[in-house]
PDB file of C-alpha atoms and ligand atoms in Angstrom:
ATOM      1  CA  MET A  74      21.731  -1.525 -33.653  1.00 51.00           C
ATOM      2  CA  LYS A  75      18.092  -1.267 -32.462  1.00 55.00           C
ATOM      3  CA  LYS A  76      17.505  -2.931 -29.089  1.00 60.00           C
ATOM      4  CA  ASN A  77      14.950  -5.751 -29.230  1.00 62.00           C
ATOM      5  CA  ILE A  78      12.338  -5.034 -26.530  1.00 69.00           C
ATOM      6  CA  ARG A  79      10.109  -8.016 -25.775  1.00 77.00           C
ATOM      7  CA  LEU A  80       6.526  -6.826 -25.295  1.00 88.00           C
ATOM      8  CA  LYS A  81       4.328  -8.777 -22.922  1.00 96.00           C
ATOM      9  CA  LYS A  82       0.589  -9.345 -23.351  1.00 98.00           C
ATOM     10  CA  PRO A  83      -1.969  -8.738 -20.551  1.00 98.00           C
ATOM     11  CA  ALA A  84      -2.815 -12.465 -20.558  1.00 98.00           C
ATOM     12  CA  ASP A  85       0.831 -13.356 -19.798  1.00 98.00           C
ATOM     13  CA  SER A  86       0.582 -12.004 -16.235  1.00 98.00           C
ATOM     14  CA  GLU A  87      -3.152 -12.367 -15.524  1.00 98.00           C
ATOM     15  CA  VAL A  88      -4.024 -13.802 -12.086  1.00 98.00           C
ATOM     16  CA  THR A  89      -7.070 -15.755 -10.876  1.00 98.00           C
ATOM     17  CA  MET A  90      -7.292 -16.643  -7.157  1.00 98.00           C
ATOM     18  CA  THR A  91     -10.047 -18.523  -5.350  1.00 98.00           C
ATOM     19  CA  GLU A  92     -11.008 -17.983  -1.699  1.00 98.00           C
ATOM     20  CA  ILE A  93     -13.845 -18.916   0.625  1.00 98.00           C
ATOM     21  CA  VAL A  94     -15.324 -16.395   3.093  1.00 98.00           C
ATOM     22  CA  PHE A  95     -14.631 -17.588   6.666  1.00 98.00           C
ATOM     23  CA  SER A  96     -16.162 -16.251   9.886  1.00 97.00           C
ATOM     24  CA  HIS A  97     -12.972 -14.301  10.748  1.00 97.00           C
ATOM     25  CA  ASP A  98     -13.424 -12.341   7.467  1.00 97.00           C
ATOM     26  CA  THR A  99     -16.926 -11.121   8.310  1.00 98.00           C
ATOM     27  CA  ASN A 100     -18.776  -8.558  10.410  1.00 97.00           C
ATOM     28  CA  PRO A 101     -21.501  -9.624  12.908  1.00 96.00           C
ATOM     29  CA  MET A 102     -24.033  -9.746  10.034  1.00 96.00           C
ATOM     30  CA  GLY A 103     -21.931 -12.379   8.247  1.00 97.00           C
ATOM     31  CA  ILE A 104     -20.881  -9.962   5.459  1.00 98.00           C
ATOM     32  CA  ILE A 105     -17.225  -9.873   4.401  1.00 98.00           C
ATOM     33  CA  GLN A 106     -15.342  -6.792   5.613  1.00 98.00           C
ATOM     34  CA  GLY A 107     -14.364  -4.231   2.989  1.00 98.00           C
ATOM     35  CA  GLY A 108     -10.727  -4.258   4.078  1.00 98.00           C
ATOM     36  CA  ARG A 109     -10.492  -8.013   3.522  1.00 98.00           C
ATOM     37  CA  ILE A 110     -11.839  -7.609  -0.033  1.00 98.00           C
ATOM     38  CA  ILE A 111      -9.246  -4.905  -0.739  1.00 98.00           C
ATOM     39  CA  GLN A 112      -6.492  -7.090   0.762  1.00 98.00           C
ATOM     40  CA  LEU A 113      -7.422 -10.002  -1.519  1.00 98.00           C
ATOM     41  CA  MET A 114      -7.468  -7.735  -4.600  1.00 98.00           C
ATOM     42  CA  ASP A 115      -4.116  -6.228  -3.538  1.00 98.00           C
ATOM     43  CA  ILE A 116      -2.510  -9.687  -3.257  1.00 98.00           C
ATOM     44  CA  ALA A 117      -3.796 -10.726  -6.708  1.00 98.00           C
ATOM     45  CA  CYS A 118      -2.526  -7.435  -8.209  1.00 98.00           C
ATOM     46  CA  ALA A 119       0.886  -7.779  -6.518  1.00 98.00           C
ATOM     47  CA  ILE A 120       1.305 -11.273  -8.034  1.00 98.00           C
ATOM     48  CA  CYS A 121       0.166  -9.931 -11.424  1.00 98.00           C
ATOM     49  CA  ALA A 122       2.680  -7.038 -11.235  1.00 98.00           C
ATOM     50  CA  GLN A 123       5.493  -9.425 -10.299  1.00 98.00           C
ATOM     51  CA  ASN A 124       4.512 -11.851 -13.098  1.00 98.00           C
ATOM     52  CA  HIS A 125       4.839  -9.017 -15.620  1.00 98.00           C
ATOM     53  CA  SER A 126       7.982  -7.325 -14.330  1.00 97.00           C
ATOM     54  CA  ASN A 127       9.938 -10.186 -12.716  1.00 97.00           C
ATOM     55  CA  LYS A 128      10.638  -7.655  -9.939  1.00 97.00           C
ATOM     56  CA  ILE A 129       9.191  -6.465  -6.641  1.00 97.00           C
ATOM     57  CA  ALA A 130       6.323  -4.001  -7.094  1.00 98.00           C
ATOM     58  CA  VAL A 131       4.569  -1.905  -4.448  1.00 98.00           C
ATOM     59  CA  THR A 132       1.042  -0.512  -4.291  1.00 98.00           C
ATOM     60  CA  ALA A 133       1.116   3.239  -4.992  1.00 98.00           C
ATOM     61  CA  SER A 134      -2.648   3.881  -5.137  1.00 98.00           C
ATOM     62  CA  ILE A 135      -6.067   2.260  -5.247  1.00 98.00           C
ATOM     63  CA  ASP A 136      -9.123   3.934  -6.758  1.00 97.00           C
ATOM     64  CA  GLN A 137     -12.638   3.402  -8.090  1.00 97.00           C
ATOM     65  CA  VAL A 138     -13.187   0.709  -5.434  1.00 98.00           C
ATOM     66  CA  SER A 139     -16.755  -0.545  -5.701  1.00 98.00           C
ATOM     67  CA  PHE A 140     -18.801  -2.704  -3.346  1.00 98.00           C
ATOM     68  CA  ASN A 141     -21.763  -3.558  -5.581  1.00 97.00           C
ATOM     69  CA  SER A 142     -23.304  -6.265  -3.407  1.00 97.00           C
ATOM     70  CA  PRO A 143     -22.208  -8.129  -0.265  1.00 97.00           C
ATOM     71  CA  ALA A 144     -20.282 -11.382  -0.176  1.00 98.00           C
ATOM     72  CA  ARG A 145     -21.289 -13.526   2.806  1.00 98.00           C
ATOM     73  CA  LEU A 146     -19.969 -16.285   5.054  1.00 98.00           C
ATOM     74  CA  GLY A 147     -19.333 -19.425   2.990  1.00 98.00           C
ATOM     75  CA  ASP A 148     -19.393 -17.649  -0.387  1.00 98.00           C
ATOM     76  CA  ILE A 149     -16.732 -18.576  -2.953  1.00 98.00           C
ATOM     77  CA  LEU A 150     -14.724 -15.602  -4.239  1.00 98.00           C
ATOM     78  CA  THR A 151     -12.829 -15.548  -7.513  1.00 98.00           C
ATOM     79  CA  ILE A 152     -10.353 -12.662  -7.555  1.00 99.00           C
ATOM     80  CA  LYS A 153      -9.016 -11.618 -10.954  1.00 98.00           C
ATOM     81  CA  ALA A 154      -6.199  -9.170 -11.707  1.00 99.00           C
ATOM     82  CA  LYS A 155      -5.104  -8.030 -15.159  1.00 98.00           C
ATOM     83  CA  ILE A 156      -2.778  -5.227 -16.299  1.00 98.00           C
ATOM     84  CA  THR A 157      -4.520  -2.550 -18.363  1.00 98.00           C
ATOM     85  CA  ARG A 158      -1.475  -0.409 -19.146  1.00 98.00           C
ATOM     86  CA  VAL A 159       2.198   0.006 -18.350  1.00 98.00           C
ATOM     87  CA  PHE A 160       3.395   3.600 -18.099  1.00 98.00           C
ATOM     88  CA  THR A 161       7.097   4.176 -17.312  1.00 98.00           C
ATOM     89  CA  THR A 162       7.784   2.840 -13.820  1.00 98.00           C
ATOM     90  CA  SER A 163       4.136   2.242 -12.880  1.00 98.00           C
ATOM     91  CA  MET A 164       1.372   0.029 -14.196  1.00 98.00           C
ATOM     92  CA  GLU A 165      -2.401   0.053 -13.773  1.00 98.00           C
ATOM     93  CA  ILE A 166      -4.059  -3.234 -12.808  1.00 99.00           C
ATOM     94  CA  HIS A 167      -7.801  -3.913 -12.924  1.00 98.00           C
ATOM     95  CA  ALA A 168      -9.070  -6.121 -10.109  1.00 99.00           C
ATOM     96  CA  GLN A 169     -12.447  -7.827  -9.992  1.00 98.00           C
ATOM     97  CA  VAL A 170     -14.096 -10.046  -7.394  1.00 98.00           C
ATOM     98  CA  TRP A 171     -16.727 -12.507  -8.607  1.00 98.00           C
ATOM     99  CA  THR A 172     -18.857 -14.123  -5.898  1.00 98.00           C
ATOM    100  CA  LYS A 173     -20.914 -17.299  -6.001  1.00 98.00           C
ATOM    101  CA  ARG A 174     -22.983 -19.070  -3.380  1.00 96.00           C
ATOM    102  CA  LEU A 175     -25.237 -22.044  -2.909  1.00 96.00           C
ATOM    103  CA  PRO A 176     -27.694 -23.156  -4.150  1.00 96.00           C
ATOM    104  CA  ASP A 177     -27.319 -21.833  -7.710  1.00 96.00           C
ATOM    105  CA  MET A 178     -23.558 -20.905  -7.617  1.00 97.00           C
ATOM    106  CA  LYS A 179     -24.180 -18.130 -10.148  1.00 97.00           C
ATOM    107  CA  SER A 180     -21.179 -15.775 -10.446  1.00 98.00           C
ATOM    108  CA  VAL A 181     -21.900 -12.127  -9.579  1.00 98.00           C
ATOM    109  CA  LEU A 182     -19.433  -9.236  -9.965  1.00 98.00           C
ATOM    110  CA  THR A 183     -19.399  -7.887  -6.400  1.00 98.00           C
ATOM    111  CA  ASN A 184     -16.258  -5.704  -6.396  1.00 98.00           C
ATOM    112  CA  GLU A 185     -13.901  -3.845  -8.694  1.00 98.00           C
ATOM    113  CA  ALA A 186     -10.933  -1.491  -8.309  1.00 98.00           C
ATOM    114  CA  TYR A 187      -7.923  -0.052 -10.137  1.00 98.00           C
ATOM    115  CA  PHE A 188      -4.519  -0.483  -8.517  1.00 98.00           C
ATOM    116  CA  ILE A 189      -1.303   1.340  -9.424  1.00 98.00           C
ATOM    117  CA  PHE A 190       1.849  -0.660  -8.787  1.00 98.00           C
ATOM    118  CA  VAL A 191       5.364   0.777  -9.059  1.00 98.00           C
ATOM    119  CA  VAL A 192       8.262  -1.558  -9.823  1.00 98.00           C
ATOM    120  CA  LEU A 193      11.376  -1.113  -7.704  1.00 98.00           C
ATOM    121  CA  GLY A 194      14.998  -1.861  -8.459  1.00 97.00           C
ATOM    122  CA  ASN A 195      17.503  -3.302  -5.990  1.00 96.00           C
ATOM    123  CA  ASP A 196      18.107   0.205  -4.591  1.00 97.00           C
ATOM    124  CA  GLY A 197      14.383   0.589  -3.781  1.00 97.00           C
ATOM    125  CA  ARG A 198      13.912   3.256  -6.475  1.00 98.00           C
ATOM    126  CA  PRO A 199      11.307   3.009  -9.296  1.00 98.00           C
ATOM    127  CA  ILE A 200      12.625   1.427 -12.505  1.00 98.00           C
ATOM    128  CA  GLN A 201      11.345   1.148 -16.070  1.00 97.00           C
ATOM    129  CA  ILE A 202       8.871  -1.659 -16.771  1.00 97.00           C
ATOM    130  CA  VAL A 203       8.659  -4.003 -19.790  1.00 95.00           C
ATOM    131  CA  PRO A 204       5.978  -2.512 -22.116  1.00 96.00           C
ATOM    132  CA  LEU A 205       2.519  -4.068 -22.519  1.00 98.00           C
ATOM    133  CA  LYS A 206       0.872  -4.943 -25.823  1.00 97.00           C
ATOM    134  CA  PRO A 207      -2.940  -5.121 -25.604  1.00 98.00           C
ATOM    135  CA  ILE A 208      -4.383  -7.739 -27.974  1.00 97.00           C
ATOM    136  CA  THR A 209      -8.168  -8.011 -27.643  1.00 98.00           C
ATOM    137  CA  VAL A 210     -10.770  -5.293 -28.261  1.00 98.00           C
ATOM    138  CA  THR A 211     -11.449  -5.079 -24.501  1.00 98.00           C
ATOM    139  CA  GLU A 212      -7.727  -4.881 -23.676  1.00 98.00           C
ATOM    140  CA  LYS A 213      -7.273  -2.086 -26.252  1.00 98.00           C
ATOM    141  CA  ALA A 214     -10.236  -0.144 -24.799  1.00 98.00           C
ATOM    142  CA  GLN A 215      -8.870  -0.562 -21.264  1.00 98.00           C
ATOM    143  CA  TYR A 216      -5.403   0.522 -22.462  1.00 98.00           C
ATOM    144  CA  ALA A 217      -6.824   3.772 -23.893  1.00 98.00           C
ATOM    145  CA  ALA A 218      -9.004   4.438 -20.830  1.00 98.00           C
ATOM    146  CA  ALA A 219      -6.041   3.861 -18.492  1.00 98.00           C
ATOM    147  CA  LEU A 220      -4.268   6.944 -19.824  1.00 98.00           C
ATOM    148  CA  LYS A 221      -7.335   9.088 -19.030  1.00 98.00           C
ATOM    149  CA  ARG A 222      -7.479   7.590 -15.512  1.00 98.00           C
ATOM    150  CA  LYS A 223      -3.757   8.385 -15.011  1.00 98.00           C
ATOM    151  CA  GLN A 224      -4.357  12.002 -16.081  1.00 97.00           C
ATOM    152  CA  MET A 225      -7.335  12.202 -13.700  1.00 96.00           C
ATOM    153  CA  ARG A 226      -5.203  10.880 -10.812  1.00 96.00           C
ATOM    154  CA  GLN A 227      -2.472  13.407 -11.559  1.00 94.00           C
ATOM    155  CA  THR A 228      -4.953  16.311 -11.458  1.00 94.00           C
ATOM    156  CA  GLN A 229      -6.291  15.000  -8.126  1.00 89.00           C
ATOM    157  CA  LEU A 230      -2.749  14.730  -6.672  1.00 83.00           C
ATOM    158  CA  HIS A 231      -1.747  18.309  -7.576  1.00 75.00           C
TER     159      HIS A 231
HETATM  160  C1  LIG B1744       5.145   4.327  -4.853  1.00 71.44           C
HETATM  161  C2  LIG B1744       6.527   4.945  -4.632  1.00 71.44           C
HETATM  162  C3  LIG B1744       7.602   3.861  -4.875  1.00 71.44           C
HETATM  163  C4  LIG B1744       6.707   6.063  -5.666  1.00 71.44           C
HETATM  164  O1  LIG B1744       7.963   6.626  -5.423  1.00 71.44           O
HETATM  165  P1  LIG B1744       8.301   8.127  -5.907  1.00 71.44           P
HETATM  166  O2  LIG B1744       9.677   8.451  -5.511  1.00 71.44           O
HETATM  167  O3  LIG B1744       7.184   9.017  -5.529  1.00 71.44           O
HETATM  168  O4  LIG B1744       8.351   7.897  -7.462  1.00 71.44           O
HETATM  169  P2  LIG B1744       8.065   8.881  -8.647  1.00 71.44           P
HETATM  170  O5  LIG B1744       7.549  10.236  -8.240  1.00 71.44           O
HETATM  171  O6  LIG B1744       9.313   8.830  -9.472  1.00 71.44           O
HETATM  172  O7  LIG B1744       6.884   8.139  -9.425  1.00 71.44           O
HETATM  173  C5  LIG B1744       7.100   6.837  -9.947  1.00 71.44           C
HETATM  174  C6  LIG B1744       5.831   6.374 -10.610  1.00 71.44           C
HETATM  175  O8  LIG B1744       4.851   6.166  -9.626  1.00 71.44           O
HETATM  176  C7  LIG B1744       3.670   6.883  -9.951  1.00 71.44           C
HETATM  177  N1  LIG B1744       3.076   7.313  -8.691  1.00 71.44           N
HETATM  178  C8  LIG B1744       3.729   7.819  -7.626  1.00 71.44           C
HETATM  179  N2  LIG B1744       2.847   8.109  -6.653  1.00 71.44           N
HETATM  180  C9  LIG B1744       1.619   7.768  -7.123  1.00 71.44           C
HETATM  181  C10 LIG B1744       0.305   7.832  -6.582  1.00 71.44           C
HETATM  182  N3  LIG B1744       0.065   8.292  -5.374  1.00 71.44           N
HETATM  183  N4  LIG B1744      -0.715   7.412  -7.354  1.00 71.44           N
HETATM  184  C11 LIG B1744      -0.503   6.912  -8.600  1.00 71.44           C
HETATM  185  N5  LIG B1744       0.734   6.824  -9.160  1.00 71.44           N
HETATM  186  C12 LIG B1744       1.770   7.261  -8.421  1.00 71.44           C
HETATM  187  C13 LIG B1744       4.144   8.045 -10.809  1.00 71.44           C
HETATM  188  O9  LIG B1744       3.096   8.530 -11.642  1.00 71.44           O
HETATM  189  C14 LIG B1744       5.242   7.383 -11.603  1.00 71.44           C
HETATM  190  O10 LIG B1744       4.701   6.621 -12.665  1.00 71.44           O
HETATM  191  P3  LIG B1744       5.363   6.541 -14.146  1.00 71.44           P
HETATM  192  O11 LIG B1744       6.860   6.458 -13.971  1.00 71.44           O
HETATM  193  O12 LIG B1744       4.848   5.278 -14.725  1.00 71.44           O
HETATM  194  O13 LIG B1744       4.907   7.758 -14.877  1.00 71.44           O
HETATM  195  C15 LIG B1744       6.693   5.539  -3.189  1.00 71.44           C
HETATM  196  O14 LIG B1744       5.768   6.593  -3.025  1.00 71.44           O
HETATM  197  C16 LIG B1744       6.494   4.508  -2.124  1.00 71.44           C
HETATM  198  O15 LIG B1744       7.387   3.733  -1.799  1.00 71.44           O
HETATM  199  N6  LIG B1744       5.277   4.465  -1.529  1.00 71.44           N
HETATM  200  C17 LIG B1744       4.960   3.485  -0.492  1.00 71.44           C
HETATM  201  C18 LIG B1744       4.506   2.165  -1.153  1.00 71.44           C
HETATM  202  C19 LIG B1744       3.991   1.181  -0.137  1.00 71.44           C
HETATM  203  O16 LIG B1744       4.456   1.144   0.987  1.00 71.44           O
HETATM  204  N7  LIG B1744       2.979   0.393  -0.551  1.00 71.44           N
HETATM  205  C20 LIG B1744       2.356  -0.560   0.339  1.00 71.44           C
HETATM  206  C21 LIG B1744       3.155  -1.803   0.498  1.00 71.44           C
HETATM  207  S1  LIG B1744       3.282  -2.692  -1.033  1.00 71.44           S
END
């Protein structure tokens, strides 16, 4: 009998976190430190990976990190994480940081990155992940592009 595999949609595990930039996050010019931005994206992606897999997942790589414009002391950050594609034991997650500040509170895309998370079993070894079914046009485009990014990473690793 054929096994019934339950596919999950990207929206099922999507994460949105909100933060405010405090003085301990910034450099002497009042701009948020790059490492803090990456940490926030990593946390959102880790939650997203766990939402999808119901297991512990670890960061295997981070690439295409962009710092388009600075976030500053007091700015409100919205950190979004969404799975683009599940491979076998790894998944690619797209992270974005949207920043808004007074007086107009207009949201600006300040940062982006792609994270690879690997799901681990109880023995600490990588295990197979529930497949992902992209639904929207954007999700389908990201799903296709994710395979090219994986191939690019593999050529860079070897
Ligand atoms: C990530 C890790 C579990 C991979 O273990 P491994 O024994 O190398 O596993 P494998 O070679 O079998 O690869 C497993 C998957 O990870 C992917 N992978 C491994 N290293 C990778 C890297 N550097 N970049 C992108 N993907 C990677 C492989 O492509 C494979 O994906 P697939 O099964 O979907 O095709 C291991 O390297 C590790 O524990 N790293 C430290 C993680 C960590 O400490 N993170 C920070 C704290 S969360």
